[in-house]
Coordinates of C-alpha atoms and ligand atoms in Angstrom, one line a residue:
X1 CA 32.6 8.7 -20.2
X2 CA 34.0 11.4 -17.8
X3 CA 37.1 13.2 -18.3
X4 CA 39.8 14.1 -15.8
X5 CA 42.8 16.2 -15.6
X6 CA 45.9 15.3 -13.4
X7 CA 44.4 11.8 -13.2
X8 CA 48.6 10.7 -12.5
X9 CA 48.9 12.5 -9.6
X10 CA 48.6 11.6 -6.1
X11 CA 44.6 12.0 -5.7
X12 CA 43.8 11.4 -9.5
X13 CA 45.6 8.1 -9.6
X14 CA 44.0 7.1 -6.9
X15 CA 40.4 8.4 -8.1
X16 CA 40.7 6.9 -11.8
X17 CA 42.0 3.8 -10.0
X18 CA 38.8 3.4 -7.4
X19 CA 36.2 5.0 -10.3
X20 CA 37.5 2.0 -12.7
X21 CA 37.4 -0.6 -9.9
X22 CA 33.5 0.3 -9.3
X23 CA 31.9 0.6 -12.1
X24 CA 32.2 0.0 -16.2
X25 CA 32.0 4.3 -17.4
X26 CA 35.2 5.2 -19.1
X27 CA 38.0 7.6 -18.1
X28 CA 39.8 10.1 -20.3
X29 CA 42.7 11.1 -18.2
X30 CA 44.5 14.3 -19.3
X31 CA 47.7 14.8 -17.4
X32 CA 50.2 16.8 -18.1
X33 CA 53.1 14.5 -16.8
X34 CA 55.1 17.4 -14.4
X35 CA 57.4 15.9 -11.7
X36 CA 54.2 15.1 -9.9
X37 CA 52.8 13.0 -12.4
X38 CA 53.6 9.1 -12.3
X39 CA 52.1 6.9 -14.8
X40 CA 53.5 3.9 -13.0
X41 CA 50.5 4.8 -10.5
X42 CA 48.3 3.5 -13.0
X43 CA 50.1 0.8 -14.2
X44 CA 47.1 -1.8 -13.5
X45 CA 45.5 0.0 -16.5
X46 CA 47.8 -0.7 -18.6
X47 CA 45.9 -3.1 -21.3
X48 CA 41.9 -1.9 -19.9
X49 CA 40.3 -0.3 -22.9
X50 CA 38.4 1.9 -20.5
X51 CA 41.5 4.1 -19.3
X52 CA 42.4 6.7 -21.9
X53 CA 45.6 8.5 -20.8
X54 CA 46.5 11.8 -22.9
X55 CA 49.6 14.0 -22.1
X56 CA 48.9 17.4 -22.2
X57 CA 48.3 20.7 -20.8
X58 CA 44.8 22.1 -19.1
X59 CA 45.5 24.9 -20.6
X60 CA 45.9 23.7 -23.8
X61 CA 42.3 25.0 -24.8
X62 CA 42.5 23.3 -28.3
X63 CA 43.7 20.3 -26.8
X64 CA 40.8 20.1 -24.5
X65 CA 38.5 20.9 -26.7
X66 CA 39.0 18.0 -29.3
X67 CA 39.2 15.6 -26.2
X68 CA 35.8 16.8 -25.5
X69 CA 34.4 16.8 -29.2
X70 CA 36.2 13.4 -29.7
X71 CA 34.9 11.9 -26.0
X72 CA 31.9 13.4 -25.4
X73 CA 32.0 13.2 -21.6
X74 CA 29.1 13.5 -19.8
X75 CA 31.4 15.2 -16.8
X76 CA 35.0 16.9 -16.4
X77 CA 36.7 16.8 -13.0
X78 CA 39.6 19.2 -12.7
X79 CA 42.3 17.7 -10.0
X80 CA 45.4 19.0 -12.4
X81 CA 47.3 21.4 -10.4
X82 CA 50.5 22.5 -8.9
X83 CA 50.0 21.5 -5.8
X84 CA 53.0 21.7 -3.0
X85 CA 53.1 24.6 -0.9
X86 CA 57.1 24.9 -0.2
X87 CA 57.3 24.9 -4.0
X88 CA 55.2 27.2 -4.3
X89 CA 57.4 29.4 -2.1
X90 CA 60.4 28.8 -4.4
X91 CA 58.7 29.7 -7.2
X92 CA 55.2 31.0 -7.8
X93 CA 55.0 30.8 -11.5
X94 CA 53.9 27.5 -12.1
X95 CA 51.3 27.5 -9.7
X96 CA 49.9 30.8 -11.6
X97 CA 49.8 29.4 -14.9
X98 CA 48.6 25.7 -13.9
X99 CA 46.1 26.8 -11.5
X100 CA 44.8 30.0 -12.7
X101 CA 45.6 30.5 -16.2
X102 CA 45.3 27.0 -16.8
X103 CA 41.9 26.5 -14.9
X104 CA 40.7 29.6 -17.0
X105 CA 41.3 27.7 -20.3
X106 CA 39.9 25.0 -19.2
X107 CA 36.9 26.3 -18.4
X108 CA 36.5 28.0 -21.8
X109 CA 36.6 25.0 -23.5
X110 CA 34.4 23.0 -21.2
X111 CA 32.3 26.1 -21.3
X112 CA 32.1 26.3 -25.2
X113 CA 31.6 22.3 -25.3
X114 CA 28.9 22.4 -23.0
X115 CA 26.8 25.8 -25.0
X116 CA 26.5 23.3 -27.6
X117 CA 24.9 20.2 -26.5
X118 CA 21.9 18.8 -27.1
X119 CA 19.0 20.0 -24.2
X120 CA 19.3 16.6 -22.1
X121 CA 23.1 16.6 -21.8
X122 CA 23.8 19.9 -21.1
X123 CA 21.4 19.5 -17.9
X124 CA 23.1 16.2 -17.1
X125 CA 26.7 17.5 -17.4
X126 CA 28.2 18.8 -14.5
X127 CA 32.3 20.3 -13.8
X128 CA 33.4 19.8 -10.6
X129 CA 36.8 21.6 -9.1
X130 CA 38.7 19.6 -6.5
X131 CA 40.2 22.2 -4.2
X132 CA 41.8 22.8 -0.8
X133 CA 41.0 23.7 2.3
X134 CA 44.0 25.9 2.0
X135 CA 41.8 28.9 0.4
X136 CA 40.4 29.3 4.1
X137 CA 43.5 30.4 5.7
X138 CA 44.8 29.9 9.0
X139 CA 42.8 28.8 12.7
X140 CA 43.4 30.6 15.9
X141 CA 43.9 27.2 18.6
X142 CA 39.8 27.8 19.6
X143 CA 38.1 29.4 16.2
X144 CA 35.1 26.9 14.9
X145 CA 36.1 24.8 12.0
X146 CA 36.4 26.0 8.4
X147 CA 33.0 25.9 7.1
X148 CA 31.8 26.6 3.2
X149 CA 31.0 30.4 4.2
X150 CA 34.6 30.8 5.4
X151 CA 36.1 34.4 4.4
X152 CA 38.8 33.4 1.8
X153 CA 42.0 34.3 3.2
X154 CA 44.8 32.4 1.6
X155 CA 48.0 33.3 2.6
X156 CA 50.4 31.1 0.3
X157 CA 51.1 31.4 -3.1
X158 CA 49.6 27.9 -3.6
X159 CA 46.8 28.4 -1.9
X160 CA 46.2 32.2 -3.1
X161 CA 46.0 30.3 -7.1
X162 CA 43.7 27.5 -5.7
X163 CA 41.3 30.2 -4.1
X164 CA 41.7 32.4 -7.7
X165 CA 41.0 28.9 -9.6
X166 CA 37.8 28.5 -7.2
X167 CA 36.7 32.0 -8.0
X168 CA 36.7 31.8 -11.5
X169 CA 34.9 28.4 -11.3
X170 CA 32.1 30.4 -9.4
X171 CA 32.2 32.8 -11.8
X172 CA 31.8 30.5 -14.7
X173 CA 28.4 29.1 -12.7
X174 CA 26.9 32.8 -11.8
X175 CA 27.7 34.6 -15.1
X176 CA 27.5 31.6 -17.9
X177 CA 25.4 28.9 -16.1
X178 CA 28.1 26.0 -16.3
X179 CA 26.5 23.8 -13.9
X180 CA 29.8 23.3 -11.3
X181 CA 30.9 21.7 -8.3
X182 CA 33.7 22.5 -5.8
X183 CA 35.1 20.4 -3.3
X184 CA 37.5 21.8 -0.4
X185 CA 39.6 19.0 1.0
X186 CA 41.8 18.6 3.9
X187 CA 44.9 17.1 4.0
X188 CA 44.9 13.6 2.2
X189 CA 47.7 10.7 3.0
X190 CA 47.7 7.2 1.5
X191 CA 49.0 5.4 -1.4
X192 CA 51.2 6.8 -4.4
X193 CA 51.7 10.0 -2.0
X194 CA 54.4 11.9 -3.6
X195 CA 57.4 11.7 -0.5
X196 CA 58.0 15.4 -1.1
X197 CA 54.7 15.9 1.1
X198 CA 55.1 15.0 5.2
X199 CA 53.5 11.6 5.7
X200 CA 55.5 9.4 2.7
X201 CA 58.4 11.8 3.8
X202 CA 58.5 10.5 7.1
X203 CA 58.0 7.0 6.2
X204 CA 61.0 6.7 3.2
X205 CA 63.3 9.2 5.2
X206 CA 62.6 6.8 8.5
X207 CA 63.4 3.8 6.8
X208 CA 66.6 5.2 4.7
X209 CA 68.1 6.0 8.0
X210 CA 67.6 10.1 7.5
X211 CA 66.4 13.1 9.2
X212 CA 62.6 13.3 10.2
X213 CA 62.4 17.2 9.5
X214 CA 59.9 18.4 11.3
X215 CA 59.0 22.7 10.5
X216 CA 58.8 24.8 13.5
X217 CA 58.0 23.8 16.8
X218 CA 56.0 21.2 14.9
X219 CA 52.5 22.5 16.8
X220 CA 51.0 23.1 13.4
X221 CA 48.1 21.5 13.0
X222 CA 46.3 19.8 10.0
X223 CA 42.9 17.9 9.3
X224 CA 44.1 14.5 7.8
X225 CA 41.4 12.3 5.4
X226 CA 42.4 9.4 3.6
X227 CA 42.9 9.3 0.2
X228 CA 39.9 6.7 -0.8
X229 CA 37.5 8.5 1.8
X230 CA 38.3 11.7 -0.4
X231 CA 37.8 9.6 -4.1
X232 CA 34.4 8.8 -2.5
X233 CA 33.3 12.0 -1.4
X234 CA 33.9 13.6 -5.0
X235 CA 32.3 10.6 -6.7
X236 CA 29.2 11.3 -4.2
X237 CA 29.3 15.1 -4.7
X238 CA 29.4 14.1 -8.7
X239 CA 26.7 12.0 -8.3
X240 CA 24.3 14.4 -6.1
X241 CA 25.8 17.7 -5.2
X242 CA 23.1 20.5 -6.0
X243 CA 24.8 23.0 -9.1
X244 CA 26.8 25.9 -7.8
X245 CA 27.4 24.1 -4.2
X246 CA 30.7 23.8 -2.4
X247 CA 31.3 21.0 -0.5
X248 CA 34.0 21.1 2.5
X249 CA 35.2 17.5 2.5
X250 CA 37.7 16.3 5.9
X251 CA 38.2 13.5 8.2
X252 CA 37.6 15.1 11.6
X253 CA 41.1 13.9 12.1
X254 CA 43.0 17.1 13.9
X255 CA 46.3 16.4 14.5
X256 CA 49.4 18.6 15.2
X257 CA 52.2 17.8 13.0
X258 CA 54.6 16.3 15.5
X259 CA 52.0 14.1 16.6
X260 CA 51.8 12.4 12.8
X261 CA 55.3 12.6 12.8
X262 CA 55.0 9.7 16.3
X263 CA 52.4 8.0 15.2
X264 CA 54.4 7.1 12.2
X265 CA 57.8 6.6 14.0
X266 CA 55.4 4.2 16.7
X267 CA 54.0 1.9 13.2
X268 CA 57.4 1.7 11.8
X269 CA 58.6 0.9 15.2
X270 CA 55.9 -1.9 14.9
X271 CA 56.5 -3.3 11.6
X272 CA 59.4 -2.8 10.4
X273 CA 62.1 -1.8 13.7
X274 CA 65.6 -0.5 12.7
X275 CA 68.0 -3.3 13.0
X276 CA 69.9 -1.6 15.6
X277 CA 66.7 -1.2 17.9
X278 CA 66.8 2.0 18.5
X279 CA 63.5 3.9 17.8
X280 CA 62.9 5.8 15.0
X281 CA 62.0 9.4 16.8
X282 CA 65.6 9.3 17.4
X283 CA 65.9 10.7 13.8
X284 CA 63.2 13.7 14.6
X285 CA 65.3 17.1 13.7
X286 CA 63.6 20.4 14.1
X287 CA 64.3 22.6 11.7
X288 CA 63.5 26.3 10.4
X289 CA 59.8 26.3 10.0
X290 CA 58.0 27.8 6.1
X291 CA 57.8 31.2 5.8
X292 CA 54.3 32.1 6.6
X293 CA 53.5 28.9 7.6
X294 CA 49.7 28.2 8.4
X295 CA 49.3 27.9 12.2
X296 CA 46.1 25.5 12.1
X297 CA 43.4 23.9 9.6
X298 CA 40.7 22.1 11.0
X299 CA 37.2 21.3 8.3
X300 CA 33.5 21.1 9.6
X301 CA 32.4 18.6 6.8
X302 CA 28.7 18.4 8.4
X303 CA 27.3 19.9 4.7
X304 CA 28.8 17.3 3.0
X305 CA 27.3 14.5 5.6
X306 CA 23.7 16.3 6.4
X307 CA 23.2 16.7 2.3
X308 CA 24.6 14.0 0.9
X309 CA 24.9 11.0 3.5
X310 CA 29.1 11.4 2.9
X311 CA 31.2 10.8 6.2
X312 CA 34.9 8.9 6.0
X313 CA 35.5 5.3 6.3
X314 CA 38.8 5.4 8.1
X315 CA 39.8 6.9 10.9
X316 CA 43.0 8.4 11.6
X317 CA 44.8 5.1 13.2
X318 CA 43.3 2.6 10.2
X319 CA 44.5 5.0 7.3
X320 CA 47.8 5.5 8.5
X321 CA 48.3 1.7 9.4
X322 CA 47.3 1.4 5.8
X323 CA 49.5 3.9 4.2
X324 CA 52.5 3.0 6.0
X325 CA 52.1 -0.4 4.9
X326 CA 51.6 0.5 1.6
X327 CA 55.3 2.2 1.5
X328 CA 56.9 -0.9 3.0
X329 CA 55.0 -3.5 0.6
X330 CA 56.2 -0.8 -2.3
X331 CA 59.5 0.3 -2.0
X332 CA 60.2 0.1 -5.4
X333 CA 57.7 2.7 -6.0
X334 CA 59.1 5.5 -3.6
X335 CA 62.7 4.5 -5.3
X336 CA 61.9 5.2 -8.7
X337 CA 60.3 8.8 -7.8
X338 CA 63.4 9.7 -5.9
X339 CA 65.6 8.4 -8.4
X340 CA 64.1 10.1 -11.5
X341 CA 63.3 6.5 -12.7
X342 CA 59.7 7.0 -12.8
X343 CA 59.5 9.2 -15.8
X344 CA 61.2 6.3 -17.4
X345 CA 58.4 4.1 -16.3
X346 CA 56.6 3.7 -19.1
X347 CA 59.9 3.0 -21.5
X348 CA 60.7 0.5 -19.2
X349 CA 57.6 -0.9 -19.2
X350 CA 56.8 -1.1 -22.9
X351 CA 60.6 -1.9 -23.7
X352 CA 60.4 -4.9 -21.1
X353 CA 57.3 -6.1 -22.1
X354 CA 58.1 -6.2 -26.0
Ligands
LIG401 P1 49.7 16.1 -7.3 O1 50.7 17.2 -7.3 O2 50.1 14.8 -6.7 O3 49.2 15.8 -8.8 C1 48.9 16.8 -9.7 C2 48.8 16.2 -11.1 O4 48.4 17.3 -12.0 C3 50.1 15.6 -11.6 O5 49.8 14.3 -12.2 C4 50.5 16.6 -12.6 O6 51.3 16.0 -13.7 C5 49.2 17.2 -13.1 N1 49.4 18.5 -13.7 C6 50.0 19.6 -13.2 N2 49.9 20.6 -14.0 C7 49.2 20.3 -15.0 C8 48.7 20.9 -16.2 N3 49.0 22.2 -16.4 N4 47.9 20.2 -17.1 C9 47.6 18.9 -16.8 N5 48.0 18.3 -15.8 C10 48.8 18.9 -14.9 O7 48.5 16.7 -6.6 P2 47.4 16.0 -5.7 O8 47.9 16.0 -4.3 O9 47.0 14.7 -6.3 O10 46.2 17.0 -5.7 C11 45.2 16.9 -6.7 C12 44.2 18.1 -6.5 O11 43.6 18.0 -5.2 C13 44.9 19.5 -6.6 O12 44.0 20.3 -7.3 C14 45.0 19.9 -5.2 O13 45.0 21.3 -5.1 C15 43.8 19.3 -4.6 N6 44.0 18.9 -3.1 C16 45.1 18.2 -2.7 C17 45.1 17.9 -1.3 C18 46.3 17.1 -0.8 O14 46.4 16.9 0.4 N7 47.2 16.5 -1.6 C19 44.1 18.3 -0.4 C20 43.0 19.0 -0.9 C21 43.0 19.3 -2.3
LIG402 P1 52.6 19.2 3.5 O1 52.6 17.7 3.5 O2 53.6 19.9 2.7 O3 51.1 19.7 3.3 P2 50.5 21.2 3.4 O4 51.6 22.2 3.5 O5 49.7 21.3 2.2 O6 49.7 21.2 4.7 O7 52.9 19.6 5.0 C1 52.0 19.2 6.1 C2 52.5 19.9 7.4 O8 53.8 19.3 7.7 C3 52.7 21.3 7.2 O9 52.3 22.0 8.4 C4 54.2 21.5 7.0 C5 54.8 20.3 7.8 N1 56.0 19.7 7.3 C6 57.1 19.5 8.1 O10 57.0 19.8 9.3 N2 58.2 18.9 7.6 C7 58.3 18.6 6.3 O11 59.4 18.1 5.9 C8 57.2 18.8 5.4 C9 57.3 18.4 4.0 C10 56.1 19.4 6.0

């Protein structure tokens, strides 16, 4: 049994998804259900015995704490968090009390769950933190790739929580022993992408007939890993990563953001052209860029690949093909999270099915 917070969100869903898929161990999956959160993500699991969905709140230390007497897990993973930098912007808060304070609670309880195992167990358990490569700051055009000895330097309120949530998760290993893990990922794109983020934007805005907003002068450049290729480094970091270790996790996938924004235009172009044959760049718009908006990310994942064996399946051109068939074999999907619907899902669902 392992248990994992924000396991309805975009990277979760698709973790507990590929973990169930893979092999028989059993997933509590603790989820507070914010606007990011979708249960329809996991709809598949509906009836499977081996999916255990809880709403609640990391930081809900009682909570967490009979979830781990009750469960037992042999591992936590912690992907709950707020996690979208313009929100961020707009309002900080959240992201202080999910990430930080909420990361803190967590950790208490998983700390005070862990002091009292028996000998084997506690050895064998392991926490590991999914977080960003956002905590590294921002790359001049030529400066080397963000390796695990990076200076933290975030510079958005998101990212300054995430970096404060991967602090106290050091902490936690240095001063108490709680044998962690941290992962720092790049950008991730695929299936059940929340289109709040660029690459689903693009692809629901394209097809609607809207604007493609693109921030800036659109030069800004991130590293871009497929969803699955990220699931499979954290299961491989969970399986072998030494104790204390972070991992940098990426795709060696650079791309500035206007170029993403063509690629998609050119697939949509492809498979599904507007009726009027015009292309779909026609519906690029530049507008005012994000206050202190990160000039360049860029992740030198060779720890990850000289340590553990871990390198991406997909490059840049399979995963997007994938993804952006995904959203036109799924429309239903993308219209229930911009409709609201999607918190109804499970109403709807149940009430359908009865
Ligand atoms: P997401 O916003 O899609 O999902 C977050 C999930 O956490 C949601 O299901 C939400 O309901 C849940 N949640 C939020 N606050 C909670 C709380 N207090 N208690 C319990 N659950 C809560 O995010 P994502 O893109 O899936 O990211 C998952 C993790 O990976 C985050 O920690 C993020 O920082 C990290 N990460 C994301 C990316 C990326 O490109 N999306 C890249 C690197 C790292
Ligand atoms: P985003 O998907 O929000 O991820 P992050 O900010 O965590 O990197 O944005 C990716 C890049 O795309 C980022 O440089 C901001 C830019 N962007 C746009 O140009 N237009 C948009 O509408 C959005 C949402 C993002």
């Amino acid at each position: 049994m392992i248990l994992i917070t924000g396991g309805a969100g975009f990277i979760g869903s698709n973790f507990v998804l590929d973990w169930l898929a893979q092999c028989d161990e059993s997933v509590v999956n603790l989820d507070k259900l914010t606007y990011a959160g979708n249960q329809e993500n996991l709809a598949s699991l509906s009836a499977d015995p081996r999916h255990i969905f809880v709403q609640g709140d990391i930081g809900d230390a009682a909570l967490v704490a009979s979830l781990l007497a009750q469960h037992q897990p042999r591992a936590v993973l912690n992907f709950a968090a707020e996690s979208h930098v313009d929100r961020s912007i707009h309002g900080p808060e959240d992201f202080i009390q999910t990430n930080i304070v909420g990361t803190f609670h967590l950790l208490e309880a998983v700390r005070a769950y862990w002091g009292n195992l028996p000998a084997q167990q506690k050895t064998e358990f392991r926490f590991l933190h999914v977080s960003t490569d956002e905590v590294y700051g921002s790359l001049g055009p030529s400066d080397a790739a963000f390796t695990e000895d990076h200076r933290y330097q975030p510079n958005s309120p998101y990212s300054a929580s995430k970096a404060a949530s991967d602090h106290l998760v050091r902490a936690y290993h240095h001063t108490y022993g709680l044998p962690v893990l941290t992962t720092n990922c790049s950008n991730n794109y695929g299936p059940y992408h929340f289109p709040e983020k660029l690459i689903p934007l693009l692809i629901v805005n394209a097809l609607a007939g809207k604007a493609l907003p693109v921030y800036g002068d659109g030069q800004q450049v991130r590293d871009w890993l497929y969803v699955k290729d990220h699931c499979s480094a954290i299961r491989r970091v969970l399986q072998a990563g030494r104790l204390g270790e972070v991992y940098n996790v990426g795709g060696w996938n650079e791309k500035a953001n206007i170029e993403i924004v063509h690629t998609v235009c050119a697939l949509l172009d492809e498979l599904r052209p507007r009726a009027d044959g015009v292309a779909y760049q026609s519906q690029i718009r530049y507008v005012t860029d994000r206050p202190g908006h990160d000039r360049r990310y860029a992740i030198d994942a060779r720890k990850i690949q000289s340590e553990l064996g871990w390198k991406p399946a997909e490059t840049f051109d399979s995963g997007i093909r994938k993804t952006v068939q995904w959203y036109l074999d799924n429309p239903g999907w993308a219209e229930r999270v911009q409709s609201g619907a999607y918190r109804e899902w499970v109403k709807t669902q149940y009430q359908a099915a009865a």
